[in-house]
Amino acid sequence: MIMIGNWNSWSFNNHCHILLKLAVAILLLGFTFRLFVAHYKGFASDLESHLSDKDQMPLADGFTERCDLFTGDWVPNPWGPAYSNGSCPWIEDHQNCMRNGRPDSGYLYWKWEPRDCQLPAFNAHTFLELMTNKALALIGDSISRNHVQSLLCMLSTVDRPVEVYYPSEDNKSRRWHFPSYNLTVINIWSPFLVKASIFEDINGVSTAEVQLHLDKLDKAWTDIYQSLDYMIISSGQWFLKAAIYHENDTIAGCHLCPGKNLTEIGFEYAYNKALRYVMDFIARSKHKGLIFFRTSTPDHFENGEWHNGGTCPKTTPAKEGEVKIKELCKILHDIELQEFGKAAAKAAYNDVNLKLLDFTKLLLSRPDAHPGPYRQFRPFEENKTAVVQNDCLHWCIPGAIDSWNDVIMDIVVNG
């Protein structure tokens, strides 16, 4: 009996021990399953979220696949620009703010940061590798020249370009060659993109109205169009100038031409007409390269304009909503978006790779980044209260315009 009792007691204890182990195992298994389900749901949710918004998906090389690169903020950049006015010989005197004695340097320490994704900094070596054996042209007005200087300065940190003689009627078009990569960069002076006769000096002083042919493209760029692999085409501000408009070799009207006995039809008509002609040419061209159309940039003249004492005294970026785009700049921008929109579908149908660079809003909040009075060399050295010409349209180099190259490189990499 004692043996049976001991056996029963041991058996009962052993049975309870097994049940306890089983219960603990079930509890652990349940807890693990709950963690797995929770983790899976979180992972699935994250994955679904990422897959539903491809703008957030980085490529292997660190660049974004798709993203609104043109909506963002200027954030502090303690490292500053990739080059200086001392290291780059391609900066035009009028945009060399550091050389000309601008006393503040805070405008150099900001970078553009899109809100939807990360924008890698411009990598000159990668860009040159992508552009090996290619031809890139920046076509437009003095803002295009402003931009090409910025690009040359950034690329010069890797390979020094050689300027090549480039014949042009106005001597304003220029060409450079990067020997190590066989890259050709061309800056083509064509402020209207259509045929024009201009009577103006370097300070914007005109002796006569522009003679503008709205139905004839400027051969300065169309003659080499098919030989180019990449193009950045732009216009805008020059259409605000006094001009006489021609169509079908007949005067159709004018803008700002009192006393000429001509019909005032305004710059809006002219810009619509000319830009539609340009866009239609591009959309039907069957071009196999990559063509950017860049919107015009805003100016920040205060208390006047270029010709009557306007200034731009700001030294920091504007807060969101603090600066409103001027009405004339808005009209230009609206026309650009309208005509690009019409051409985009036609270009896609014809397998023309046409993309929009809408930098208007990006630079609207940078009233601090213009040369201002420092388009001249040390303008206040002899007279602290001297009245000098201010430039609140172009951009200091180095400066905010360098951010354009970050955006363009991202598009080129992912295109």
Tab-separated table of C-alpha atoms in Angstrom:
chain	number	residue	atom	x	y	z
A	1	MET	CA	0.000	0.000	0.000
A	2	ILE	CA	2.823	2.308	0.844
A	3	MET	CA	4.444	1.603	-2.527
A	4	ILE	CA	1.188	2.202	-4.367
A	5	GLY	CA	0.619	5.425	-2.386
A	6	ASN	CA	4.090	6.681	-3.179
A	7	TRP	CA	3.667	5.741	-6.807
A	8	ASN	CA	0.317	7.512	-6.985
A	9	SER	CA	1.756	10.567	-5.262
A	10	TRP	CA	4.740	10.652	-7.639
A	11	SER	CA	2.484	10.090	-10.646
A	12	PHE	CA	0.143	12.851	-9.529
A	13	ASN	CA	3.032	15.272	-8.926
A	14	ASN	CA	4.612	14.373	-12.248
A	15	HIS	CA	1.283	14.856	-14.011
A	16	CYS	CA	0.840	18.301	-12.415
A	17	HIS	CA	4.390	19.220	-13.424
A	18	ILE	CA	3.717	18.223	-17.038
A	19	LEU	CA	0.464	20.195	-17.043
A	20	LEU	CA	2.280	23.226	-15.636
A	21	LYS	CA	4.950	23.008	-18.341
A	22	LEU	CA	2.257	22.630	-20.974
A	23	ALA	CA	0.392	25.670	-19.648
A	24	VAL	CA	3.550	27.769	-19.597
A	25	ALA	CA	4.393	26.634	-23.144
A	26	ILE	CA	0.895	27.547	-24.353
A	27	LEU	CA	1.165	30.965	-22.719
A	28	LEU	CA	4.589	31.564	-24.275
A	29	LEU	CA	3.355	30.391	-27.656
A	30	GLY	CA	0.328	32.698	-27.438
A	31	PHE	CA	2.457	35.660	-26.420
A	32	THR	CA	4.904	34.958	-29.238
A	33	PHE	CA	2.054	34.658	-31.736
A	34	ARG	CA	0.596	37.988	-30.605
A	35	LEU	CA	3.969	39.659	-30.988
A	36	PHE	CA	4.361	38.119	-34.446
A	37	VAL	CA	0.892	39.241	-35.518
A	38	ALA	CA	1.461	42.739	-34.179
A	39	HIS	CA	4.859	42.929	-35.845
A	40	TYR	CA	3.469	41.549	-39.107
A	41	LYS	CA	0.587	44.026	-39.078
A	42	GLY	CA	2.999	46.866	-38.401
A	43	PHE	CA	5.363	45.659	-41.084
A	44	ALA	CA	2.539	45.102	-43.536
A	45	SER	CA	1.143	48.526	-42.743
A	46	ASP	CA	4.535	50.135	-43.237
A	47	LEU	CA	5.109	48.189	-46.428
A	48	GLU	CA	1.670	49.097	-47.760
A	49	SER	CA	2.294	52.721	-46.849
A	50	HIS	CA	5.650	52.726	-48.621
A	51	LEU	CA	4.332	50.924	-51.678
A	52	SER	CA	1.377	53.272	-51.943
A	53	ASP	CA	3.712	56.275	-51.994
A	54	LYS	CA	6.612	55.584	-54.326
A	55	ASP	CA	7.920	59.059	-53.673
A	56	GLN	CA	9.268	57.707	-50.392
A	57	MET	CA	11.159	54.742	-51.873
A	58	PRO	CA	14.906	55.331	-52.156
A	59	LEU	CA	16.898	53.771	-54.958
A	60	ALA	CA	20.064	51.806	-54.306
A	61	ASP	CA	22.247	54.802	-55.101
A	62	GLY	CA	20.522	56.975	-52.525
A	63	PHE	CA	18.445	59.052	-54.937
A	64	THR	CA	14.682	59.235	-54.811
A	65	GLU	CA	12.510	57.380	-57.322
A	66	ARG	CA	9.678	59.876	-57.455
A	67	CYS	CA	9.143	62.963	-55.360
A	68	ASP	CA	7.850	66.523	-55.409
A	69	LEU	CA	11.251	68.129	-55.443
A	70	PHE	CA	9.824	71.626	-55.783
A	71	THR	CA	7.845	71.846	-52.548
A	72	GLY	CA	10.050	72.147	-49.511
A	73	ASP	CA	11.931	74.427	-47.164
A	74	TRP	CA	15.303	76.077	-46.836
A	75	VAL	CA	17.098	74.527	-43.877
A	76	PRO	CA	20.429	75.503	-42.266
A	77	ASN	CA	23.492	73.987	-43.917
A	78	PRO	CA	26.552	74.496	-41.698
A	79	TRP	CA	28.898	73.064	-44.357
A	80	GLY	CA	28.116	75.804	-46.845
A	81	PRO	CA	28.765	75.643	-50.609
A	82	ALA	CA	30.950	73.073	-52.348
A	83	TYR	CA	33.147	75.790	-53.835
A	84	SER	CA	34.103	79.414	-53.280
A	85	ASN	CA	34.550	82.419	-55.514
A	86	GLY	CA	38.279	81.921	-55.055
A	87	SER	CA	38.252	78.329	-56.300
A	88	CYS	CA	36.049	78.924	-59.359
A	89	PRO	CA	37.094	81.173	-62.252
A	90	TRP	CA	33.746	80.998	-64.065
A	91	ILE	CA	31.749	83.452	-61.953
A	92	GLU	CA	30.697	86.599	-63.769
A	93	ASP	CA	31.705	89.777	-61.947
A	94	HIS	CA	28.067	90.885	-61.487
A	95	GLN	CA	27.242	87.727	-59.506
A	96	ASN	CA	30.517	87.488	-57.573
A	97	CYS	CA	29.029	88.902	-54.368
A	98	MET	CA	31.920	87.798	-52.137
A	99	ARG	CA	34.532	89.435	-54.342
A	100	ASN	CA	32.431	92.577	-54.613
A	101	GLY	CA	32.467	93.026	-50.846
A	102	ARG	CA	29.106	91.759	-49.624
A	103	PRO	CA	29.647	91.948	-45.833
A	104	ASP	CA	27.289	89.147	-44.714
A	105	SER	CA	27.725	85.461	-45.560
A	106	GLY	CA	24.642	83.874	-43.989
A	107	TYR	CA	22.980	83.479	-47.406
A	108	LEU	CA	25.569	80.781	-48.201
A	109	TYR	CA	24.549	78.444	-45.389
A	110	TRP	CA	21.162	77.125	-46.471
A	111	LYS	CA	20.096	74.112	-48.492
A	112	TRP	CA	16.841	73.175	-50.180
A	113	GLU	CA	15.028	70.250	-48.530
A	114	PRO	CA	11.913	68.783	-50.191
A	115	ARG	CA	9.158	67.855	-47.747
A	116	ASP	CA	8.354	64.461	-49.270
A	117	CYS	CA	11.804	62.897	-49.500
A	118	GLN	CA	15.524	63.267	-49.053
A	119	LEU	CA	17.422	65.202	-51.728
A	120	PRO	CA	21.083	64.174	-51.920
A	121	ALA	CA	23.653	66.879	-52.423
A	122	PHE	CA	25.034	67.351	-55.911
A	123	ASN	CA	27.831	64.895	-56.640
A	124	ALA	CA	30.082	66.328	-59.331
A	125	HIS	CA	31.897	63.054	-59.998
A	126	THR	CA	28.658	61.077	-60.460
A	127	PHE	CA	27.174	63.804	-62.652
A	128	LEU	CA	30.232	63.866	-64.897
A	129	GLU	CA	30.162	60.073	-65.177
A	130	LEU	CA	26.511	60.241	-66.262
A	131	MET	CA	27.347	62.952	-68.786
A	132	THR	CA	30.343	61.229	-70.353
A	133	ASN	CA	30.420	61.770	-74.137
A	134	LYS	CA	27.333	64.005	-73.921
A	135	ALA	CA	26.402	67.567	-74.833
A	136	LEU	CA	24.416	69.717	-72.391
A	137	ALA	CA	23.020	73.127	-73.308
A	138	LEU	CA	21.443	75.811	-71.152
A	139	ILE	CA	19.329	77.982	-73.426
A	140	GLY	CA	17.762	81.279	-72.440
A	141	ASP	CA	18.573	84.642	-70.895
A	142	SER	CA	20.993	85.919	-68.247
A	143	ILE	CA	19.442	83.644	-65.598
A	144	SER	CA	20.553	80.688	-67.728
A	145	ARG	CA	24.027	82.240	-67.825
A	146	ASN	CA	23.775	82.650	-64.039
A	147	HIS	CA	22.919	78.948	-63.771
A	148	VAL	CA	25.655	77.691	-66.088
A	149	GLN	CA	28.235	79.497	-63.966
A	150	SER	CA	26.950	77.704	-60.877
A	151	LEU	CA	27.076	74.341	-62.659
A	152	LEU	CA	30.594	74.932	-63.992
A	153	CYS	CA	31.808	75.872	-60.513
A	154	MET	CA	30.407	72.675	-59.003
A	155	LEU	CA	31.784	70.456	-61.771
A	156	SER	CA	35.169	72.190	-61.571
A	157	THR	CA	35.715	70.594	-58.167
A	158	VAL	CA	36.352	67.354	-60.096
A	159	ASP	CA	37.431	68.287	-63.626
A	160	ARG	CA	38.555	71.653	-64.944
A	161	PRO	CA	36.688	72.669	-68.107
A	162	VAL	CA	38.390	74.295	-71.063
A	163	GLU	CA	36.544	77.144	-72.755
A	164	VAL	CA	36.179	76.552	-76.478
A	165	TYR	CA	35.619	79.301	-79.037
A	166	TYR	CA	31.923	79.400	-79.920
A	167	PRO	CA	30.892	81.673	-82.790
A	168	SER	CA	27.725	83.665	-82.159
A	169	GLU	CA	26.331	86.899	-83.536
A	170	ASP	CA	26.080	88.572	-80.129
A	171	ASN	CA	29.201	87.014	-78.576
A	172	LYS	CA	27.088	86.032	-75.564
A	173	SER	CA	26.914	82.294	-76.264
A	174	ARG	CA	29.785	80.254	-74.846
A	175	ARG	CA	31.032	76.668	-74.811
A	176	TRP	CA	33.168	74.551	-72.448
A	177	HIS	CA	34.680	71.091	-72.684
A	178	PHE	CA	35.482	68.710	-69.815
A	179	PRO	CA	38.359	66.685	-71.298
A	180	SER	CA	38.360	63.799	-68.831
A	181	TYR	CA	34.714	63.017	-69.566
A	182	ASN	CA	34.288	64.384	-73.089
A	183	LEU	CA	31.381	66.475	-71.835
A	184	THR	CA	30.455	69.644	-73.696
A	185	VAL	CA	28.504	72.362	-71.879
A	186	ILE	CA	27.015	75.170	-73.967
A	187	ASN	CA	25.311	78.349	-72.836
A	188	ILE	CA	23.166	79.678	-75.695
A	189	TRP	CA	21.981	83.255	-75.453
A	190	SER	CA	18.344	83.289	-76.589
A	191	PRO	CA	16.293	85.392	-74.144
A	192	PHE	CA	13.055	85.109	-76.122
A	193	LEU	CA	13.643	81.676	-77.737
A	194	VAL	CA	12.125	83.225	-80.860
A	195	LYS	CA	13.859	85.546	-83.340
A	196	ALA	CA	14.580	88.989	-81.901
A	197	SER	CA	16.569	92.131	-82.587
A	198	ILE	CA	17.695	93.678	-79.293
A	199	PHE	CA	19.096	97.151	-78.678
A	200	GLU	CA	20.298	97.072	-75.082
A	201	ASP	CA	23.555	97.416	-73.148
A	202	ILE	CA	24.839	95.327	-70.229
A	203	ASN	CA	23.000	97.524	-67.696
A	204	GLY	CA	19.636	96.990	-69.357
A	205	VAL	CA	19.474	100.418	-70.993
A	206	SER	CA	17.629	100.274	-74.335
A	207	THR	CA	17.922	102.637	-77.274
A	208	ALA	CA	14.906	101.155	-79.095
A	209	GLU	CA	12.119	98.618	-78.664
A	210	VAL	CA	12.878	94.942	-79.194
A	211	GLN	CA	11.790	93.698	-82.622
A	212	LEU	CA	10.244	90.314	-81.824
A	213	HIS	CA	9.106	87.702	-84.360
A	214	LEU	CA	6.574	85.516	-82.564
A	215	ASP	CA	6.361	82.904	-85.334
A	216	LYS	CA	10.079	82.393	-86.027
A	217	LEU	CA	12.233	80.342	-83.675
A	218	ASP	CA	15.721	81.548	-82.825
A	219	LYS	CA	18.211	79.579	-84.912
A	220	ALA	CA	20.830	80.070	-82.201
A	221	TRP	CA	19.349	77.008	-80.510
A	222	THR	CA	17.250	75.257	-83.168
A	223	ASP	CA	20.256	74.802	-85.492
A	224	ILE	CA	22.024	72.585	-82.925
A	225	TYR	CA	18.924	71.199	-81.202
A	226	GLN	CA	19.158	67.635	-82.509
A	227	SER	CA	22.862	67.355	-81.628
A	228	LEU	CA	22.226	67.955	-77.913
A	229	ASP	CA	21.708	65.182	-75.379
A	230	TYR	CA	20.418	67.385	-72.556
A	231	MET	CA	18.816	70.827	-72.623
A	232	ILE	CA	17.538	73.286	-70.042
A	233	ILE	CA	15.351	75.811	-71.856
A	234	SER	CA	13.844	78.923	-70.283
A	235	SER	CA	12.567	82.419	-70.917
A	236	GLY	CA	10.203	84.885	-69.257
A	237	GLN	CA	11.475	88.189	-67.895
A	238	TRP	CA	12.518	89.646	-71.250
A	239	PHE	CA	8.910	89.590	-72.449
A	240	LEU	CA	8.161	92.380	-69.978
A	241	LYS	CA	10.338	94.770	-71.987
A	242	ALA	CA	9.101	97.274	-74.573
A	243	ALA	CA	8.737	95.419	-77.867
A	244	ILE	CA	7.194	95.519	-81.306
A	245	TYR	CA	5.669	92.188	-82.343
A	246	HIS	CA	5.869	90.649	-85.805
A	247	GLU	CA	3.818	87.793	-87.256
A	248	ASN	CA	3.870	86.637	-90.872
A	249	ASP	CA	6.501	89.331	-91.495
A	250	THR	CA	3.960	91.992	-90.542
A	251	ILE	CA	3.771	94.156	-87.426
A	252	ALA	CA	0.974	92.676	-85.286
A	253	GLY	CA	1.172	95.106	-82.366
A	254	CYS	CA	3.400	96.095	-79.503
A	255	HIS	CA	4.015	96.340	-75.763
A	256	LEU	CA	4.934	99.681	-74.124
A	257	CYS	CA	5.252	101.666	-77.355
A	258	PRO	CA	3.449	104.984	-76.873
A	259	GLY	CA	3.563	107.310	-79.837
A	260	LYS	CA	4.188	104.508	-82.338
A	261	ASN	CA	0.612	104.403	-83.647
A	262	LEU	CA	0.554	100.650	-83.052
A	263	THR	CA	-1.950	98.417	-81.307
A	264	GLU	CA	-0.977	97.658	-77.707
A	265	ILE	CA	-1.532	93.893	-77.415
A	266	GLY	CA	0.622	93.301	-74.340
A	267	PHE	CA	3.313	90.874	-73.247
A	268	GLU	CA	0.826	88.154	-72.253
A	269	TYR	CA	-0.265	87.664	-75.836
A	270	ALA	CA	3.350	87.606	-77.003
A	271	TYR	CA	4.575	85.160	-74.364
A	272	ASN	CA	1.642	82.808	-74.923
A	273	LYS	CA	2.192	82.850	-78.658
A	274	ALA	CA	5.981	82.456	-78.575
A	275	LEU	CA	6.023	79.789	-75.875
A	276	ARG	CA	3.302	77.775	-77.623
A	277	TYR	CA	5.403	77.829	-80.784
A	278	VAL	CA	8.520	76.735	-78.875
A	279	MET	CA	6.715	73.957	-77.016
A	280	ASP	CA	5.046	72.656	-80.163
A	281	PHE	CA	8.425	72.492	-81.892
A	282	ILE	CA	9.879	70.483	-78.993
A	283	ALA	CA	6.860	68.172	-78.632
A	284	ARG	CA	6.917	67.258	-82.335
A	285	SER	CA	10.702	67.021	-82.646
A	286	LYS	CA	11.190	63.285	-82.010
A	287	HIS	CA	14.236	64.293	-79.951
A	288	LYS	CA	15.724	61.346	-78.048
A	289	GLY	CA	17.498	63.228	-75.271
A	290	LEU	CA	16.214	64.807	-72.062
A	291	ILE	CA	14.725	68.287	-72.314
A	292	PHE	CA	13.943	70.446	-69.294
A	293	PHE	CA	11.741	73.496	-69.459
A	294	ARG	CA	12.543	75.791	-66.544
A	295	THR	CA	10.061	78.333	-65.260
A	296	SER	CA	11.124	81.947	-64.865
A	297	THR	CA	12.480	83.065	-61.505
A	298	PRO	CA	10.942	85.759	-59.296
A	299	ASP	CA	12.649	89.025	-58.505
A	300	HIS	CA	12.659	90.680	-55.062
A	301	PHE	CA	12.885	94.381	-55.821
A	302	GLU	CA	11.434	96.509	-53.016
A	303	ASN	CA	10.430	100.183	-53.187
A	304	GLY	CA	10.991	100.272	-56.924
A	305	GLU	CA	12.231	98.145	-59.792
A	306	TRP	CA	15.489	97.620	-61.717
A	307	HIS	CA	15.319	100.992	-63.449
A	308	ASN	CA	14.061	103.228	-60.633
A	309	GLY	CA	15.930	102.471	-57.439
A	310	GLY	CA	14.503	99.153	-56.250
A	311	THR	CA	16.504	97.332	-53.572
A	312	CYS	CA	16.607	93.919	-51.858
A	313	PRO	CA	18.057	94.452	-48.357
A	314	LYS	CA	17.038	91.102	-46.778
A	315	THR	CA	19.827	88.926	-45.363
A	316	THR	CA	17.848	85.807	-44.371
A	317	PRO	CA	15.368	83.546	-46.174
A	318	ALA	CA	11.722	84.551	-45.882
A	319	LYS	CA	9.310	82.496	-43.826
A	320	GLU	CA	6.562	80.633	-45.621
A	321	GLY	CA	3.910	83.050	-46.860
A	322	GLU	CA	6.003	86.088	-45.979
A	323	VAL	CA	6.834	86.922	-49.606
A	324	LYS	CA	4.142	87.045	-52.265
A	325	ILE	CA	5.010	86.562	-55.899
A	326	LYS	CA	4.647	89.774	-57.875
A	327	GLU	CA	1.721	89.994	-60.260
A	328	LEU	CA	3.868	90.191	-63.396
A	329	CYS	CA	5.958	87.196	-62.300
A	330	LYS	CA	2.772	85.270	-61.540
A	331	ILE	CA	1.410	85.986	-65.019
A	332	LEU	CA	4.624	84.673	-66.590
A	333	HIS	CA	4.557	81.593	-64.371
A	334	ASP	CA	0.912	80.834	-65.161
A	335	ILE	CA	1.571	81.051	-68.898
A	336	GLU	CA	4.565	78.735	-68.537
A	337	LEU	CA	2.598	76.081	-66.657
A	338	GLN	CA	-0.283	76.371	-69.115
A	339	GLU	CA	1.835	75.966	-72.244
A	340	PHE	CA	3.983	73.224	-70.720
A	341	GLY	CA	0.818	71.342	-69.751
A	342	LYS	CA	-0.458	71.492	-73.319
A	343	ALA	CA	2.850	70.291	-74.733
A	344	ALA	CA	3.519	67.512	-72.225
A	345	ALA	CA	0.902	65.077	-73.546
A	346	LYS	CA	1.934	65.695	-77.140
A	347	ALA	CA	5.591	65.208	-76.234
A	348	ALA	CA	4.840	61.923	-74.451
A	349	TYR	CA	2.890	60.698	-77.486
A	350	ASN	CA	5.912	61.435	-79.678
A	351	ASP	CA	8.358	59.847	-77.180
A	352	VAL	CA	9.965	63.201	-76.419
A	353	ASN	CA	11.298	63.288	-72.857
A	354	LEU	CA	10.154	66.741	-71.722
A	355	LYS	CA	10.262	67.600	-68.021
A	356	LEU	CA	9.347	70.681	-65.998
A	357	LEU	CA	11.724	72.465	-63.629
A	358	ASP	CA	9.437	74.687	-61.580
A	359	PHE	CA	11.960	76.626	-59.507
A	360	THR	CA	9.691	79.657	-59.101
A	361	LYS	CA	8.449	78.800	-55.613
A	362	LEU	CA	11.816	77.385	-54.586
A	363	LEU	CA	13.496	80.782	-54.966
A	364	LEU	CA	10.540	82.950	-53.984
A	365	SER	CA	11.566	82.623	-50.336
A	366	ARG	CA	15.183	83.692	-50.975
A	367	PRO	CA	15.113	87.509	-51.133
A	368	ASP	CA	18.482	87.399	-49.356
A	369	ALA	CA	20.304	85.592	-52.173
A	370	HIS	CA	20.574	88.385	-54.784
A	371	PRO	CA	23.651	90.548	-55.383
A	372	GLY	CA	21.721	93.715	-54.527
A	373	PRO	CA	24.219	96.625	-54.613
A	374	TYR	CA	27.090	94.122	-54.746
A	375	ARG	CA	26.735	93.621	-58.472
A	376	GLN	CA	29.460	96.306	-58.480
A	377	PHE	CA	32.895	95.992	-56.915
A	378	ARG	CA	32.845	97.427	-53.384
A	379	PRO	CA	30.088	99.956	-54.121
A	380	PHE	CA	30.305	101.769	-50.772
A	381	GLU	CA	34.076	101.821	-50.338
A	382	GLU	CA	34.402	105.534	-51.076
A	383	ASN	CA	30.914	106.697	-50.147
A	384	LYS	CA	28.870	104.853	-47.509
A	385	THR	CA	25.642	106.430	-48.750
A	386	ALA	CA	26.281	106.068	-52.494
A	387	VAL	CA	23.221	105.441	-54.688
A	388	VAL	CA	24.050	102.424	-56.861
A	389	GLN	CA	22.263	100.032	-59.202
A	390	ASN	CA	20.796	97.056	-57.309
A	391	ASP	CA	20.380	93.591	-58.810
A	392	CYS	CA	17.450	91.780	-57.205
A	393	LEU	CA	16.835	89.434	-60.127
A	394	HIS	CA	20.042	87.433	-60.574
A	395	TRP	CA	21.641	85.278	-57.861
A	396	CYS	CA	24.915	85.407	-55.972
A	397	ILE	CA	27.382	82.648	-56.845
A	398	PRO	CA	27.931	80.590	-54.808
A	399	GLY	CA	24.450	80.727	-53.352
A	400	ALA	CA	20.848	79.624	-53.606
A	401	ILE	CA	20.975	78.891	-57.328
A	402	ASP	CA	23.366	75.983	-56.613
A	403	SER	CA	20.355	74.051	-55.298
A	404	TRP	CA	19.057	73.795	-58.856
A	405	ASN	CA	21.873	71.384	-59.614
A	406	ASP	CA	20.871	69.118	-56.706
A	407	VAL	CA	17.360	68.831	-58.157
A	408	ILE	CA	18.468	68.390	-61.760
A	409	MET	CA	20.943	65.671	-60.832
A	410	ASP	CA	18.262	63.768	-58.940
A	411	ILE	CA	16.006	63.848	-61.994
A	412	VAL	CA	18.817	62.853	-64.363
A	413	VAL	CA	19.829	59.934	-62.127
A	414	ASN	CA	16.283	58.630	-61.907
A	415	GLY	CA	15.323	59.430	-65.484
